[in-house]
Every structure is written in C-alpha cells, then in structure tokens.
Coordinates of C-alpha atoms in Angstrom, one line a residue:
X1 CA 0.0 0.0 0.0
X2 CA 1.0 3.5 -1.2
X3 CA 2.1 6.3 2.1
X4 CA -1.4 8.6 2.1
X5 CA -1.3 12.1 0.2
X6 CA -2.0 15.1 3.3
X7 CA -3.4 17.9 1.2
X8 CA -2.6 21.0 3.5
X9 CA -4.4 24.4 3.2
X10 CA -3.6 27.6 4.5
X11 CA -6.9 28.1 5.6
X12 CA -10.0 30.4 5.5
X13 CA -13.3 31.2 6.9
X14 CA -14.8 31.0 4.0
X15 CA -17.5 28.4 3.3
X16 CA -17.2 29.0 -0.4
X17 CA -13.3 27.8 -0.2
X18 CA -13.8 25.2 1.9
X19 CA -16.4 23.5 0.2
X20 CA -14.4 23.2 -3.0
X21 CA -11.4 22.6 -1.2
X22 CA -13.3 19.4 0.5
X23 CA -14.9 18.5 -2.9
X24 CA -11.2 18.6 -4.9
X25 CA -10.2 15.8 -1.3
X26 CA -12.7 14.0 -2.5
X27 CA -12.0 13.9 -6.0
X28 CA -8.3 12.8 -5.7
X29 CA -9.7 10.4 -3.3
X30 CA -11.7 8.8 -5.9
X31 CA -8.3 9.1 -8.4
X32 CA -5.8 7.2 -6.4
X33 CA -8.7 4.9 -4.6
X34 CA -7.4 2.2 -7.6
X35 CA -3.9 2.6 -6.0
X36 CA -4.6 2.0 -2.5
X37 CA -3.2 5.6 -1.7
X38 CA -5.2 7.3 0.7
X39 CA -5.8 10.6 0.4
X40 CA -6.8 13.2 3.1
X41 CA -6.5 17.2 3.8
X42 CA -6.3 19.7 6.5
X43 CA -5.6 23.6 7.3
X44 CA -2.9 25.0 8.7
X45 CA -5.4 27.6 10.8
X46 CA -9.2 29.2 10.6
X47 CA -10.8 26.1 9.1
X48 CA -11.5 22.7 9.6
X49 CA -11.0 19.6 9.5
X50 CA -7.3 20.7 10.8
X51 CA -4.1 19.2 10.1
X52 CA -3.7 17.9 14.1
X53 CA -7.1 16.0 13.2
X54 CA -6.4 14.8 9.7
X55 CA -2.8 13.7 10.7
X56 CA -4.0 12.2 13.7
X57 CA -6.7 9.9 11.6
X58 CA -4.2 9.1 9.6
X59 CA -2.0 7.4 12.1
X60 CA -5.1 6.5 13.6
X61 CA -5.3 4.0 11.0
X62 CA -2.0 2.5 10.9
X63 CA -0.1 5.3 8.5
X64 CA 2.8 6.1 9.8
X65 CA 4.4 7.7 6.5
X66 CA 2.6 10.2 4.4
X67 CA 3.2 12.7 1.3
X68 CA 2.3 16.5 2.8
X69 CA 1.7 18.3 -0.4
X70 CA 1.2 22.3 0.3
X71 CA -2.5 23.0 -2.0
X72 CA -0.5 25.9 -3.1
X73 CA 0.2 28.3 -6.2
X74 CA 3.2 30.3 -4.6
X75 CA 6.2 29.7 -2.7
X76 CA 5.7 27.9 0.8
X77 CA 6.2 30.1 3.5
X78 CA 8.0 28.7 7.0
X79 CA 4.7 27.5 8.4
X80 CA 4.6 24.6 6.9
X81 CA 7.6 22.9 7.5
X82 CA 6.9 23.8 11.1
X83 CA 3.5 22.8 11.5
X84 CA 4.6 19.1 10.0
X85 CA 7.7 19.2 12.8
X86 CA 5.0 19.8 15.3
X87 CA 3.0 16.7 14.1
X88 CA 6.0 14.6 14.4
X89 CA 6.4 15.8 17.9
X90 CA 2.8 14.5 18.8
X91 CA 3.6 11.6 16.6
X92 CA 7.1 10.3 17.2
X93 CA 6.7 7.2 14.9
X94 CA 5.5 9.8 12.2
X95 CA 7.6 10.0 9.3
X96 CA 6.7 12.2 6.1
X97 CA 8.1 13.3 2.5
X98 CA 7.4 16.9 0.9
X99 CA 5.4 16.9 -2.6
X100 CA 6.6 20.3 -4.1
X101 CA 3.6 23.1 -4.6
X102 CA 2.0 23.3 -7.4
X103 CA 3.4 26.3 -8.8
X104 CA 3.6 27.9 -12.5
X105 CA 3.2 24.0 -13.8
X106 CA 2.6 24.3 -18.0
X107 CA -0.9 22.9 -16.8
X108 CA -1.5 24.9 -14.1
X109 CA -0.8 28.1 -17.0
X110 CA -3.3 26.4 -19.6
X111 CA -5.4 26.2 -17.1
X112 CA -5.0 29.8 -16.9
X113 CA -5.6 30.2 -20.3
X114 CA -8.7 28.9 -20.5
X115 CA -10.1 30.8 -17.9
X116 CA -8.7 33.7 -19.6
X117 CA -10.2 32.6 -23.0
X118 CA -14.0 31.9 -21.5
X119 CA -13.8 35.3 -20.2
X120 CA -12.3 36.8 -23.5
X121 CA -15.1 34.5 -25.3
X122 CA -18.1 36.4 -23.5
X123 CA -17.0 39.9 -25.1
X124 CA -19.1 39.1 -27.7
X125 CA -22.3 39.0 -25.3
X126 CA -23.5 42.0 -22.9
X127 CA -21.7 41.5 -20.0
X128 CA -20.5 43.9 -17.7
X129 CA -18.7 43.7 -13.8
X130 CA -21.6 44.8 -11.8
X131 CA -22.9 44.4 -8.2
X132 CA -25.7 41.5 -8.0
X133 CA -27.1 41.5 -4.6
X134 CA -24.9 42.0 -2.3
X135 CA -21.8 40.6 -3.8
X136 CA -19.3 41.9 -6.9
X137 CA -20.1 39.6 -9.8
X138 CA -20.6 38.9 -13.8
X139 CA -23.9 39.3 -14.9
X140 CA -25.7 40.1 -18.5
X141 CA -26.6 43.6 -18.3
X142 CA -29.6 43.9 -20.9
X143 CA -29.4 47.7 -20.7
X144 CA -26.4 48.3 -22.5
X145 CA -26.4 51.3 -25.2
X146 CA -26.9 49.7 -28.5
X147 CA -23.2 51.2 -29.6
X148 CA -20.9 49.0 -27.2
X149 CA -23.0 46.0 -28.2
X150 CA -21.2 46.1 -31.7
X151 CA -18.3 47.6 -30.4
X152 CA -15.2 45.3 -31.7
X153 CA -11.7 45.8 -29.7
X154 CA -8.8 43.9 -30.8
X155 CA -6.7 41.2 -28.6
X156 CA -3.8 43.6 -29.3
X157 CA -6.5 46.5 -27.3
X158 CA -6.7 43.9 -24.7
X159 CA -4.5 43.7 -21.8
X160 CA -4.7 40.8 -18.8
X161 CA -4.2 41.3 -15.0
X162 CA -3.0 38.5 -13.3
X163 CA -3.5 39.2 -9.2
X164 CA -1.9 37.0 -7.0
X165 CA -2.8 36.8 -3.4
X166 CA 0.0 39.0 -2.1
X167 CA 2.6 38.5 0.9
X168 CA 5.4 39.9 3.2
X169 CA 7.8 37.9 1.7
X170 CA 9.6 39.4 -1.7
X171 CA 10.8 36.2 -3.2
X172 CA 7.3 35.0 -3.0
X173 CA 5.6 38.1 -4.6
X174 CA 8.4 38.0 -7.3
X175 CA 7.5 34.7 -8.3
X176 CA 3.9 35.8 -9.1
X177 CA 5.7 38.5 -11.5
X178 CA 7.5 35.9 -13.2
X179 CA 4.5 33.8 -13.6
X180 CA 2.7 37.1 -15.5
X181 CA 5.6 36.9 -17.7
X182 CA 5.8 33.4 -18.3
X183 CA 2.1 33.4 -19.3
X184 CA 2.1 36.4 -21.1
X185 CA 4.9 35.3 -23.5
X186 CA 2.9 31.1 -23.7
X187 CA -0.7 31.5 -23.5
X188 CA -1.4 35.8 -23.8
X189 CA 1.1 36.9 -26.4
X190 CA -1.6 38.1 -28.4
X191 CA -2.9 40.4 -26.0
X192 CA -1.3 44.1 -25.2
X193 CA 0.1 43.4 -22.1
X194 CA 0.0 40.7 -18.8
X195 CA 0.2 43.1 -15.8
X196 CA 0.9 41.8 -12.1
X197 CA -0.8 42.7 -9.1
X198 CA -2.3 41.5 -5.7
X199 CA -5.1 41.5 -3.9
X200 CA -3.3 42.7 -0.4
X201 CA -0.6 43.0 1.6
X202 CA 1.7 44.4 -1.5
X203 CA 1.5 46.9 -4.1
X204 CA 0.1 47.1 -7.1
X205 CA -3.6 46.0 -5.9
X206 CA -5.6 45.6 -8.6
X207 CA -6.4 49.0 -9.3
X208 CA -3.2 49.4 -9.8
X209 CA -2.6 47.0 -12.2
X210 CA -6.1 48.0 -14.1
X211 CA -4.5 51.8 -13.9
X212 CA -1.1 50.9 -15.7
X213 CA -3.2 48.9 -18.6
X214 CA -5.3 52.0 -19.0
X215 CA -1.8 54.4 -19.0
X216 CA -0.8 52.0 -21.5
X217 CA -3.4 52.6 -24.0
X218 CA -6.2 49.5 -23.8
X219 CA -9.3 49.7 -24.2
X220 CA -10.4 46.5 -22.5
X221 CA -9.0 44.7 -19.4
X222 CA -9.5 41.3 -17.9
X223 CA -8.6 40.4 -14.8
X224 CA -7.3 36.9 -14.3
X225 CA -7.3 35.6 -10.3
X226 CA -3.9 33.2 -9.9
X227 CA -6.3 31.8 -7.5
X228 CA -7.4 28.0 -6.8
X229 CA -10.6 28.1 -6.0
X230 CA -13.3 30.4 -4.8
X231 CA -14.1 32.4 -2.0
X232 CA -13.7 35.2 -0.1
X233 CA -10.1 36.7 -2.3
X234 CA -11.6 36.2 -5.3
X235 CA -14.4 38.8 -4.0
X236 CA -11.8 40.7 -3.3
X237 CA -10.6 40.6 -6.8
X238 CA -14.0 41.1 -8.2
X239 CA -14.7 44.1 -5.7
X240 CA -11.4 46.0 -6.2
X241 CA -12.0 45.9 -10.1
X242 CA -15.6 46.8 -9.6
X243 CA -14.6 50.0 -7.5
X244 CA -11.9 51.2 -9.9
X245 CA -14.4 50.4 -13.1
X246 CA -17.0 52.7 -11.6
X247 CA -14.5 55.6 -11.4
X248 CA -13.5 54.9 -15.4
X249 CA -16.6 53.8 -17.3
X250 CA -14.7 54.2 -20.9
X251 CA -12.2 50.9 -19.6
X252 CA -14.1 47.3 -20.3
X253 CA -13.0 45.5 -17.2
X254 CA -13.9 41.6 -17.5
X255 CA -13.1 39.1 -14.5
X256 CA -12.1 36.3 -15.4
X257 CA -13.1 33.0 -12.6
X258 CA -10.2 31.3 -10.5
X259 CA -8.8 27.8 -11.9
X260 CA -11.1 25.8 -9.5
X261 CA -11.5 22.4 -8.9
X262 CA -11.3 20.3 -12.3
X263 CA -9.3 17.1 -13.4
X264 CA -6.4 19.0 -14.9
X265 CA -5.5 20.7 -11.3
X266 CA -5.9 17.1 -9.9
X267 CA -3.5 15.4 -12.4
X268 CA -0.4 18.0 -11.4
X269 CA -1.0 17.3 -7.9
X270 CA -1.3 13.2 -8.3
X271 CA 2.3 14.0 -9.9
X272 CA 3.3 16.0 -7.4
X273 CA 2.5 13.2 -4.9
X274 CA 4.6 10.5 -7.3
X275 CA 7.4 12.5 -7.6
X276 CA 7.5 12.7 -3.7
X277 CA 7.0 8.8 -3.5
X278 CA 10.2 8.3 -5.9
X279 CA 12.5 9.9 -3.5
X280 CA 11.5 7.7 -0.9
X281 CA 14.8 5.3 -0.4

C-alpha cells in the first residue's frame, strides 16, 4: 500500500473555499482509490478539518508515512515545514516526505488560459462587472447602449491582469511577477500586455494593475485571479475591479473566474505526490 497524500491548506473562513477545497479531497480520493493511496487534507489555521485532526486519523489508521503536499500556487512560506515538525512531535513514529507546490506548472498556465479565453469568449455578449445582490459579480446587463454592443476591440487593445494573493515575503511576490511573464509570452502573447498585481498585503492592488493597462493605452481589461478556487479573495478581486471600473466607465473590465477544482489541477498534484514517493529510499 501507497504512504497517504496530506493535502494541506492555509486556511479560511470562508465556506465557499472550503467546500471546493473538501470536494477537490474528495476527487483525488476517488483518483488514487485504484492505488490503494489514501488521500486526506487539513488547514494549517481558521478552518476545519485541521491538520492535528487529519494527521491524527491518519496514524489512527495504521499510517505512519505520508506525502504532505502544500494546495499551493506560490512559494511555501516557514509555516509549513513547522506545522509538519510539530506533528512529528505529537507523533514520534511519524515519518513524512514533501510533494513540491504546485506552482507555474505548463498545466497549471493552460489552465489559466482557459479561464482567460472563457472570459475573452463572452465579449461578444453584454456583460459587464456589476454588483448582484450583495456581492461583486458577472452578470448580463440587458441595458447596454446599443453602440458597445457592436463595439469590436482587438486582442492587441486587450491587456490581462493576473492578481496573486500577495505576501510579506519578496521572493514569494516575485515569483507571481514571473508567472505574469511566463504566461504572457505562452498563453497571452496576443494580448497588449500581462500586468501583475495582488489583492493585499503588496502593491500594485488591482487597481493598480487596471490603472497601468489604462496608461498604456487599452481599451479593454480582464482580470485573471492566480487563485485555486473560490471564495472570499476572489471577492476581493472582483470588488477592487468593480470600484476602480466605476471611477472609469470608458475601460471594459472583465473578470475572469479562479482555476477551481477540475481534473487537470488534480493530475499535477497526483504527480506531485509520485514525484514525492520516488525519493523515498
């Protein structure tokens, strides 16, 4: 029998997250059920099940070597490499291997690049960015003045804003740049520009990043979240663009959705996991 995969999140409050974070568990569970590899997840903080819990079952049922794979885009930060050393602490006979994070994988970037093209493909239909109900979100707008309906802007007039989540550590944040540029140059070289920004913590925030495109010269924007899945940042995204569009009506701002739980995003992290077992002497 295979070690079991430990999924870790950072963790939120957010219900939204947390549900797709439980249902992408579930879906690698169902992958690697065939292998005998068990598969379970837990947050580092603000959200359960947490990692004490999900580490504890584990060993609970006889594991007593795992994968701990980070569920992250970015560089992993201190906490957890410590959080596993406090596990082992709890758990002397616990031993465990690092996957690496996920990171600007070529899938995890076409993966962006589809997100960015189903955004890109609803130009075509009256959408706008506008408030429905409480909550920043994409809806058709039937109102729109019969002009902008047949108003055609070239890819080349088109400039993308990738938003990352933002952090206190540089190296992190530059990777995020590099990512821009790496999927600018593979997947967006069409398109004016790929701009960088984040949705705290650091500047640009995304109005920055919309405010530079429109310095530049385009005409339309869209706004791609270097996000997993959704919840409570990608609100964020959706609200920041949503202010700074309200203040400059003559800029199209599209949002494009957040990569999300799908079978590509599930076949870099079962290699992830592989790559981990393959180091194991």
């Amino acid at each position: 029998m295979k070690p079991p995969l430990l999924l870790i999140g950072q963790g939120s409050q957010d219900d939204a997250y947390a549900a797709e974070f439980g249902r992408f568990v579930h879906r690698l569970r169902c992958r690697l059920d065939q292998s005998g590899a068990d598969v379970s997840g837990g947050y580092l903080e603000r959200a359960t099940p947490r990692l004490s819990d999900s580490v504890a079952s584990l060993v609970a049922r006889g594991h007593h070597r795992l994968v701990a794979l980070p569920l992250s885009l970015s560089r992993v930060g201190e906490e957890f490499p410590a959080a596993m050393a406090l596990e082992q602490q709890r758990h002397p006979t616990l031993m465990y291997d690092y996957g690496r994070p996920l990171g600007p994988d070529p899938r995890v970037l076409a993966l962006l690049a589809e997100r960015l093209n189903e955004a890109a493909a609803e130009l075509s239909r009256p959408r706008a960015l506008e408030l429905a109900g409480a909550r920043p979100r994409l809806r058709a707008v039937d109102s729109l003045p019969a002009e902008d309906l047949h108003q055609h802007i070239e890819p080349g007039e088109t400039a993308v804003v990738l938003v990352g989540e933002g952090s206190t550590d540089a190296t992190a944040n530059a990777e995020i740049h590099r990512v821009s540029r790496l999927f600018w140059e593979t997947h967006a070289y069409d398109f004016m520009t790929v701009e960088t920004a984040f949705v705290s913590v650091t500047p640009p925030g995304v109005p920055g990043g919309l405010e530079r495109c429109r310095r530049l010269g385009a005409k339309r924007v869209i706004v791609v979240p270097y996000l997993l899945f959704a919840g409570g940042l990608l609100e964020r995204v959706w609200a920041q663009a949503l202010a700074y569009g309200a203040g400059h009506p003559d800029l199209d701002i599209r949002c494009a959705e957040v990569i999300g739980d799908c079978e590509t995003l599930a076949d870099v992290v079962i290699d992830r996991y592989e790559e981990a077992l393959q180091l194991v002497p």
